């Protein structure tokens, strides 16, 4: 993960650089961004929870496999811990050397570090028959008495401010993916005279992306100004706006250019498919409902 090993940590005064570099990876390739963001998030989590790793471990690819926390059980045994259960949505299932894995322990949901080179963690074939984000290899991983090292206290993974900083990092990747999709329309405008309808779509896309970028940079400034603040509302605002922006960009570029780039430009077609799946890390109306509750409480 050489592309992200030097990313600034969130909240250290260079969060805007972190988000913009993640966005550039998203523009280049949403799958690369997905894997890189997971690695960068893992490094930030370890730093925030006071867990040191050596340079060799830092240079290896990490994943954060935290979906459906109770799907994996953590059991203390002889002064150590073991993990058992099937964890879905493990991006980089075969590529990651280490992973941070949530699991249900006797004292609550905990986070654990797992060395995937050791026995006990097996990606299951046939659990990722995807088209969009196919290369992310987000298979289900089966843990069977896998040795694990606890990271932080029970609940600390989600209670820390950095949990929401990481959520905005994902939105930065979405934003970059949307810029990548929009590149097809921008290129078309440079290559030929677009009709008025296509130009209107280009104008709308340009405005939407400018607003989303400004919001990301504003969020970065707010994080750097108060890095210890748990700001769930800010993260949900950014994610909602960027998701809506990316969805609109996909739609408008398709309406402006028709089927041709989706059928004749393999890179564009893959980018649209990958970003469409990536955006579904958002929980749509459920996330908006939670944001609405936060907005109501703030008033």
mmCIF file of C-alpha atoms in Angstrom:
data_model
loop_
_atom_site.group_PDB
_atom_site.id
_atom_site.type_symbol
_atom_site.label_atom_id
_atom_site.label_comp_id
_atom_site.label_asym_id
_atom_site.label_seq_id
_atom_site.Cartn_x
_atom_site.Cartn_y
_atom_site.Cartn_z
ATOM 1 C CA UNK A 1 0.000 0.000 0.000
ATOM 2 C CA UNK A 2 2.773 2.409 -0.933
ATOM 3 C CA UNK A 3 0.157 4.813 -2.340
ATOM 4 C CA UNK A 4 -1.194 5.556 1.122
ATOM 5 C CA UNK A 5 1.494 4.686 3.652
ATOM 6 C CA UNK A 6 2.486 8.346 3.967
ATOM 7 C CA UNK A 7 -1.045 9.775 4.205
ATOM 8 C CA UNK A 8 -1.373 12.330 7.006
ATOM 9 C CA UNK A 9 -3.428 11.118 9.938
ATOM 10 C CA UNK A 10 -6.812 12.841 10.366
ATOM 11 C CA UNK A 11 -6.940 15.672 12.872
ATOM 12 C CA UNK A 12 -3.252 16.509 12.650
ATOM 13 C CA UNK A 13 -3.527 19.703 10.620
ATOM 14 C CA UNK A 14 -3.325 18.075 7.179
ATOM 15 C CA UNK A 15 -6.715 16.403 6.939
ATOM 16 C CA UNK A 16 -7.548 18.243 3.707
ATOM 17 C CA UNK A 17 -4.473 16.685 2.101
ATOM 18 C CA UNK A 18 -5.607 13.261 3.321
ATOM 19 C CA UNK A 19 -9.073 13.660 1.843
ATOM 20 C CA UNK A 20 -7.843 15.081 -1.466
ATOM 21 C CA UNK A 21 -5.326 12.281 -1.919
ATOM 22 C CA UNK A 22 -8.026 9.694 -1.239
ATOM 23 C CA UNK A 23 -10.216 11.523 -3.762
ATOM 24 C CA UNK A 24 -7.474 11.361 -6.371
ATOM 25 C CA UNK A 25 -7.208 7.613 -5.850
ATOM 26 C CA UNK A 26 -10.991 7.394 -6.263
ATOM 27 C CA UNK A 27 -10.771 9.319 -9.512
ATOM 28 C CA UNK A 28 -8.057 6.977 -10.743
ATOM 29 C CA UNK A 29 -9.813 3.744 -9.697
ATOM 30 C CA UNK A 30 -12.634 3.281 -7.138
ATOM 31 C CA UNK A 31 -11.399 -0.237 -6.330
ATOM 32 C CA UNK A 32 -7.891 1.017 -5.578
ATOM 33 C CA UNK A 33 -9.421 3.752 -3.439
ATOM 34 C CA UNK A 34 -11.563 1.251 -1.523
ATOM 35 C CA UNK A 35 -8.567 -0.889 -0.625
ATOM 36 C CA UNK A 36 -6.297 2.074 0.050
ATOM 37 C CA UNK A 37 -8.860 3.768 2.281
ATOM 38 C CA UNK A 38 -9.192 0.590 4.363
ATOM 39 C CA UNK A 39 -5.425 0.438 4.823
ATOM 40 C CA UNK A 40 -5.186 4.135 5.676
ATOM 41 C CA UNK A 41 -8.070 3.833 8.123
ATOM 42 C CA UNK A 42 -6.423 0.856 9.839
ATOM 43 C CA UNK A 43 -3.181 2.790 10.312
ATOM 44 C CA UNK A 44 -5.131 5.739 11.769
ATOM 45 C CA UNK A 45 -7.118 3.483 14.112
ATOM 46 C CA UNK A 46 -3.963 1.859 15.456
ATOM 47 C CA UNK A 47 -2.396 5.265 16.050
ATOM 48 C CA UNK A 48 -5.497 6.659 17.755
ATOM 49 C CA UNK A 49 -5.826 3.645 20.043
ATOM 50 C CA UNK A 50 -2.151 3.683 20.956
ATOM 51 C CA UNK A 51 -1.082 0.465 19.254
ATOM 52 C CA UNK A 52 2.396 0.561 17.780
ATOM 53 C CA UNK A 53 3.396 -1.396 14.684
ATOM 54 C CA UNK A 54 6.801 -1.684 13.054
ATOM 55 C CA UNK A 55 7.704 -0.388 9.603
ATOM 56 C CA UNK A 56 7.439 -3.850 8.103
ATOM 57 C CA UNK A 57 3.879 -4.282 9.340
ATOM 58 C CA UNK A 58 2.951 -0.763 8.262
ATOM 59 C CA UNK A 59 4.160 -1.472 4.728
ATOM 60 C CA UNK A 60 1.909 -4.530 4.410
ATOM 61 C CA UNK A 61 -1.734 -4.139 3.311
ATOM 62 C CA UNK A 62 -4.273 -3.863 6.128
ATOM 63 C CA UNK A 63 -8.044 -4.152 6.037
ATOM 64 C CA UNK A 64 -10.765 -3.023 8.418
ATOM 65 C CA UNK A 65 -13.378 -5.781 8.503
ATOM 66 C CA UNK A 66 -16.048 -4.394 10.797
ATOM 67 C CA UNK A 67 -19.372 -5.175 9.083
ATOM 68 C CA UNK A 68 -21.941 -7.123 11.127
ATOM 69 C CA UNK A 69 -19.843 -7.021 14.321
ATOM 70 C CA UNK A 70 -21.670 -9.859 16.085
ATOM 71 C CA UNK A 71 -21.047 -12.269 13.189
ATOM 72 C CA UNK A 72 -17.688 -13.119 14.749
ATOM 73 C CA UNK A 73 -17.223 -14.209 18.365
ATOM 74 C CA UNK A 74 -14.113 -13.472 20.437
ATOM 75 C CA UNK A 75 -13.202 -15.911 23.189
ATOM 76 C CA UNK A 76 -10.439 -15.434 25.784
ATOM 77 C CA UNK A 77 -8.332 -18.542 26.235
ATOM 78 C CA UNK A 78 -5.124 -19.019 28.244
ATOM 79 C CA UNK A 79 -4.294 -15.327 28.290
ATOM 80 C CA UNK A 80 -4.944 -14.890 24.575
ATOM 81 C CA UNK A 81 -7.962 -14.433 22.304
ATOM 82 C CA UNK A 82 -9.398 -16.426 19.434
ATOM 83 C CA UNK A 83 -11.977 -15.477 16.809
ATOM 84 C CA UNK A 84 -14.667 -17.725 15.354
ATOM 85 C CA UNK A 85 -17.385 -17.036 12.801
ATOM 86 C CA UNK A 86 -18.011 -15.822 9.261
ATOM 87 C CA UNK A 87 -17.406 -12.136 8.488
ATOM 88 C CA UNK A 88 -18.942 -10.793 5.257
ATOM 89 C CA UNK A 89 -17.718 -7.851 3.148
ATOM 90 C CA UNK A 90 -13.986 -8.363 3.784
ATOM 91 C CA UNK A 91 -12.391 -6.180 1.094
ATOM 92 C CA UNK A 92 -8.992 -7.432 0.030
ATOM 93 C CA UNK A 93 -9.794 -10.841 1.471
ATOM 94 C CA UNK A 94 -6.831 -12.532 -0.185
ATOM 95 C CA UNK A 95 -4.562 -9.494 -0.534
ATOM 96 C CA UNK A 96 -4.459 -8.179 3.034
ATOM 97 C CA UNK A 97 -1.653 -9.290 5.333
ATOM 98 C CA UNK A 98 -3.386 -7.985 8.467
ATOM 99 C CA UNK A 99 -6.906 -6.962 9.388
ATOM 100 C CA UNK A 100 -8.678 -5.135 12.166
ATOM 101 C CA UNK A 101 -11.762 -7.208 12.946
ATOM 102 C CA UNK A 102 -14.699 -6.431 15.214
ATOM 103 C CA UNK A 103 -16.100 -9.296 17.263
ATOM 104 C CA UNK A 104 -18.561 -9.952 20.056
ATOM 105 C CA UNK A 105 -16.642 -10.633 23.281
ATOM 106 C CA UNK A 106 -17.989 -11.437 26.760
ATOM 107 C CA UNK A 107 -17.539 -7.754 27.728
ATOM 108 C CA UNK A 108 -18.982 -6.218 24.527
ATOM 109 C CA UNK A 109 -17.967 -5.522 20.948
ATOM 110 C CA UNK A 110 -14.192 -5.348 20.688
ATOM 111 C CA UNK A 111 -11.686 -4.660 17.934
ATOM 112 C CA UNK A 112 -8.889 -7.138 17.257
ATOM 113 C CA UNK A 113 -5.798 -7.228 15.072
ATOM 114 C CA UNK A 114 -5.319 -10.454 13.137
ATOM 115 C CA UNK A 115 -2.203 -11.629 11.328
ATOM 116 C CA UNK A 116 -3.789 -13.265 8.296
ATOM 117 C CA UNK A 117 -0.678 -15.282 7.479
ATOM 118 C CA UNK A 118 -1.399 -17.447 10.504
ATOM 119 C CA UNK A 119 -3.905 -20.279 10.379
ATOM 120 C CA UNK A 120 -7.548 -19.645 11.130
ATOM 121 C CA UNK A 121 -8.719 -17.049 8.580
ATOM 122 C CA UNK A 122 -9.988 -18.423 5.263
ATOM 123 C CA UNK A 123 -11.664 -16.433 2.436
ATOM 124 C CA UNK A 124 -14.658 -18.406 1.207
ATOM 125 C CA UNK A 125 -14.942 -19.030 -2.522
ATOM 126 C CA UNK A 126 -18.184 -18.024 -4.213
ATOM 127 C CA UNK A 127 -19.077 -15.310 -1.695
ATOM 128 C CA UNK A 128 -18.256 -12.341 -3.961
ATOM 129 C CA UNK A 129 -19.836 -12.960 -7.398
ATOM 130 C CA UNK A 130 -19.816 -9.222 -8.039
ATOM 131 C CA UNK A 131 -19.518 -7.207 -11.252
ATOM 132 C CA UNK A 132 -19.083 -3.749 -9.735
ATOM 133 C CA UNK A 133 -16.100 -3.700 -7.312
ATOM 134 C CA UNK A 134 -15.274 -7.258 -8.371
ATOM 135 C CA UNK A 135 -11.542 -6.588 -8.023
ATOM 136 C CA UNK A 136 -11.958 -5.537 -4.387
ATOM 137 C CA UNK A 137 -12.311 -9.264 -3.549
ATOM 138 C CA UNK A 138 -14.745 -8.522 -0.718
ATOM 139 C CA UNK A 139 -15.402 -12.131 0.145
ATOM 140 C CA UNK A 140 -16.692 -13.596 3.379
ATOM 141 C CA UNK A 141 -13.812 -14.712 5.612
ATOM 142 C CA UNK A 142 -14.268 -17.632 7.972
ATOM 143 C CA UNK A 143 -12.449 -17.382 11.289
ATOM 144 C CA UNK A 144 -11.801 -20.660 13.085
ATOM 145 C CA UNK A 145 -9.845 -20.317 16.336
ATOM 146 C CA UNK A 146 -7.875 -17.475 14.721
ATOM 147 C CA UNK A 147 -5.340 -15.874 17.050
ATOM 148 C CA UNK A 148 -6.196 -12.224 17.682
ATOM 149 C CA UNK A 149 -4.785 -9.281 19.626
ATOM 150 C CA UNK A 150 -7.234 -6.848 21.266
ATOM 151 C CA UNK A 151 -7.022 -3.237 20.104
ATOM 152 C CA UNK A 152 -8.460 -0.757 22.600
ATOM 153 C CA UNK A 153 -11.236 -1.275 25.105
ATOM 154 C CA UNK A 154 -14.728 -2.651 24.411
ATOM 155 C CA UNK A 155 -16.661 -0.127 22.305
ATOM 156 C CA UNK A 156 -13.674 2.165 21.853
ATOM 157 C CA UNK A 157 -13.445 1.579 18.100
ATOM 158 C CA UNK A 158 -16.801 3.247 17.432
ATOM 159 C CA UNK A 159 -16.729 5.700 20.343
ATOM 160 C CA UNK A 160 -13.596 7.557 19.236
ATOM 161 C CA UNK A 161 -13.736 10.753 17.127
ATOM 162 C CA UNK A 162 -11.704 9.045 14.406
ATOM 163 C CA UNK A 163 -14.543 6.650 13.628
ATOM 164 C CA UNK A 164 -16.392 9.537 11.992
ATOM 165 C CA UNK A 165 -13.228 10.945 10.419
ATOM 166 C CA UNK A 166 -12.884 7.584 8.686
ATOM 167 C CA UNK A 167 -16.464 7.797 7.477
ATOM 168 C CA UNK A 168 -15.658 11.080 5.762
ATOM 169 C CA UNK A 169 -12.570 9.463 4.234
ATOM 170 C CA UNK A 170 -14.866 6.986 2.505
ATOM 171 C CA UNK A 171 -16.912 9.922 1.177
ATOM 172 C CA UNK A 172 -13.698 11.444 -0.204
ATOM 173 C CA UNK A 173 -13.204 8.242 -2.221
ATOM 174 C CA UNK A 174 -16.803 8.445 -3.465
ATOM 175 C CA UNK A 175 -16.197 12.034 -4.498
ATOM 176 C CA UNK A 176 -13.091 11.064 -6.437
ATOM 177 C CA UNK A 177 -15.008 8.290 -8.150
ATOM 178 C CA UNK A 178 -17.657 10.804 -9.219
ATOM 179 C CA UNK A 179 -14.977 13.088 -10.658
ATOM 180 C CA UNK A 180 -13.647 10.101 -12.593
ATOM 181 C CA UNK A 181 -17.088 9.407 -14.047
ATOM 182 C CA UNK A 182 -17.472 13.088 -14.955
ATOM 183 C CA UNK A 183 -14.180 12.998 -16.854
ATOM 184 C CA UNK A 184 -15.960 11.218 -19.717
ATOM 185 C CA UNK A 185 -18.308 14.170 -20.141
ATOM 186 C CA UNK A 186 -15.524 16.750 -19.823
ATOM 187 C CA UNK A 187 -13.465 14.900 -22.414
ATOM 188 C CA UNK A 188 -16.432 14.771 -24.766
ATOM 189 C CA UNK A 189 -16.839 18.543 -24.425
ATOM 190 C CA UNK A 190 -13.202 19.031 -25.412
ATOM 191 C CA UNK A 191 -13.389 16.638 -28.345
ATOM 192 C CA UNK A 192 -16.583 17.899 -29.968
ATOM 193 C CA UNK A 193 -19.371 20.436 -29.724
ATOM 194 C CA UNK A 194 -21.919 19.163 -27.223
ATOM 195 C CA UNK A 195 -25.590 19.860 -27.779
ATOM 196 C CA UNK A 196 -27.296 22.286 -25.354
ATOM 197 C CA UNK A 197 -28.756 19.492 -23.250
ATOM 198 C CA UNK A 198 -25.372 17.832 -22.739
ATOM 199 C CA UNK A 199 -23.831 21.201 -21.877
ATOM 200 C CA UNK A 200 -26.546 21.746 -19.281
ATOM 201 C CA UNK A 201 -25.712 18.369 -17.763
ATOM 202 C CA UNK A 202 -22.018 19.321 -17.720
ATOM 203 C CA UNK A 203 -22.819 22.592 -15.975
ATOM 204 C CA UNK A 204 -24.897 20.826 -13.333
ATOM 205 C CA UNK A 205 -22.160 18.226 -12.780
ATOM 206 C CA UNK A 206 -19.516 20.937 -12.435
ATOM 207 C CA UNK A 207 -21.591 22.800 -9.857
ATOM 208 C CA UNK A 208 -22.402 19.675 -7.841
ATOM 209 C CA UNK A 209 -18.793 18.547 -7.710
ATOM 210 C CA UNK A 210 -17.587 22.004 -6.699
ATOM 211 C CA UNK A 211 -20.058 22.067 -3.809
ATOM 212 C CA UNK A 212 -19.110 18.564 -2.641
ATOM 213 C CA UNK A 213 -15.395 19.421 -2.773
ATOM 214 C CA UNK A 214 -15.977 22.570 -0.738
ATOM 215 C CA UNK A 215 -17.878 20.581 1.876
ATOM 216 C CA UNK A 216 -15.063 18.026 2.139
ATOM 217 C CA UNK A 217 -12.497 20.781 2.644
ATOM 218 C CA UNK A 218 -14.706 22.500 5.219
ATOM 219 C CA UNK A 219 -15.069 19.214 7.089
ATOM 220 C CA UNK A 220 -11.285 18.758 7.033
ATOM 221 C CA UNK A 221 -10.794 22.216 8.530
ATOM 222 C CA UNK A 222 -13.347 21.515 11.246
ATOM 223 C CA UNK A 223 -11.685 18.202 12.106
ATOM 224 C CA UNK A 224 -8.280 19.864 12.395
ATOM 225 C CA UNK A 225 -9.744 22.627 14.564
ATOM 226 C CA UNK A 226 -11.332 20.137 17.000
ATOM 227 C CA UNK A 227 -9.769 16.691 16.446
ATOM 228 C CA UNK A 228 -11.097 15.284 19.735
ATOM 229 C CA UNK A 229 -14.709 16.171 19.020
ATOM 230 C CA UNK A 230 -17.061 13.301 18.185
ATOM 231 C CA UNK A 231 -18.996 14.824 15.276
ATOM 232 C CA UNK A 232 -21.350 12.202 13.904
ATOM 233 C CA UNK A 233 -23.620 14.833 12.395
ATOM 234 C CA UNK A 234 -20.811 16.348 10.309
ATOM 235 C CA UNK A 235 -19.807 12.932 8.973
ATOM 236 C CA UNK A 236 -23.382 12.040 8.060
ATOM 237 C CA UNK A 237 -23.890 15.414 6.373
ATOM 238 C CA UNK A 238 -20.794 14.987 4.221
ATOM 239 C CA UNK A 239 -21.614 11.405 3.317
ATOM 240 C CA UNK A 240 -25.202 12.294 2.387
ATOM 241 C CA UNK A 241 -24.145 15.193 0.171
ATOM 242 C CA UNK A 242 -21.341 13.302 -1.553
ATOM 243 C CA UNK A 243 -23.523 10.238 -2.110
ATOM 244 C CA UNK A 244 -26.255 12.388 -3.688
ATOM 245 C CA UNK A 245 -23.655 14.192 -5.794
ATOM 246 C CA UNK A 246 -22.085 10.980 -7.066
ATOM 247 C CA UNK A 247 -25.489 9.483 -7.846
ATOM 248 C CA UNK A 248 -26.461 12.583 -9.820
ATOM 249 C CA UNK A 249 -23.147 12.632 -11.684
ATOM 250 C CA UNK A 250 -23.603 9.011 -12.811
ATOM 251 C CA UNK A 251 -27.122 9.820 -13.998
ATOM 252 C CA UNK A 252 -26.295 13.080 -15.767
ATOM 253 C CA UNK A 253 -23.213 11.733 -17.537
ATOM 254 C CA UNK A 254 -25.281 8.796 -18.780
ATOM 255 C CA UNK A 255 -28.082 11.067 -19.955
ATOM 256 C CA UNK A 256 -25.652 13.426 -21.670
ATOM 257 C CA UNK A 257 -23.570 10.803 -23.488
ATOM 258 C CA UNK A 258 -25.977 7.921 -23.922
ATOM 259 C CA UNK A 259 -24.933 4.290 -23.996
ATOM 260 C CA UNK A 260 -21.756 4.694 -26.067
ATOM 261 C CA UNK A 261 -19.184 5.168 -23.264
ATOM 262 C CA UNK A 262 -20.854 2.477 -21.168
ATOM 263 C CA UNK A 263 -20.566 0.034 -24.073
ATOM 264 C CA UNK A 264 -17.375 1.101 -25.838
ATOM 265 C CA UNK A 265 -15.155 2.550 -23.104
ATOM 266 C CA UNK A 266 -14.175 -0.286 -20.785
ATOM 267 C CA UNK A 267 -12.558 2.023 -18.242
ATOM 268 C CA UNK A 268 -15.609 4.262 -17.963
ATOM 269 C CA UNK A 269 -18.010 1.325 -17.803
ATOM 270 C CA UNK A 270 -15.982 -0.290 -15.008
ATOM 271 C CA UNK A 271 -15.761 2.999 -13.116
ATOM 272 C CA UNK A 272 -19.545 3.466 -13.227
ATOM 273 C CA UNK A 273 -20.173 -0.106 -12.105
ATOM 274 C CA UNK A 274 -17.576 0.083 -9.332
ATOM 275 C CA UNK A 275 -18.785 3.422 -7.999
ATOM 276 C CA UNK A 276 -22.418 2.303 -8.064
ATOM 277 C CA UNK A 277 -21.572 -0.600 -5.762
ATOM 278 C CA UNK A 278 -19.182 1.464 -3.597
ATOM 279 C CA UNK A 279 -21.902 4.037 -2.907
ATOM 280 C CA UNK A 280 -24.017 1.331 -1.337
ATOM 281 C CA UNK A 281 -21.759 1.434 1.681
ATOM 282 C CA UNK A 282 -24.232 4.185 2.482
ATOM 283 C CA UNK A 283 -27.406 2.897 4.092
ATOM 284 C CA UNK A 284 -29.533 5.369 2.149
ATOM 285 C CA UNK A 285 -32.732 6.403 3.939
ATOM 286 C CA UNK A 286 -31.630 4.759 7.174
ATOM 287 C CA UNK A 287 -28.620 7.070 7.280
ATOM 288 C CA UNK A 288 -30.794 10.056 6.389
ATOM 289 C CA UNK A 289 -33.173 9.158 9.216
ATOM 290 C CA UNK A 290 -30.282 9.159 11.683
ATOM 291 C CA UNK A 291 -29.075 12.483 10.285
ATOM 292 C CA UNK A 292 -32.560 13.904 10.657
ATOM 293 C CA UNK A 293 -32.635 12.831 14.313
ATOM 294 C CA UNK A 294 -29.278 14.516 14.916
ATOM 295 C CA UNK A 295 -30.440 17.680 13.152
ATOM 296 C CA UNK A 296 -33.613 17.784 15.240
ATOM 297 C CA UNK A 297 -31.668 17.285 18.460
ATOM 298 C CA UNK A 298 -29.239 20.075 17.534
ATOM 299 C CA UNK A 299 -32.116 22.532 17.336
#
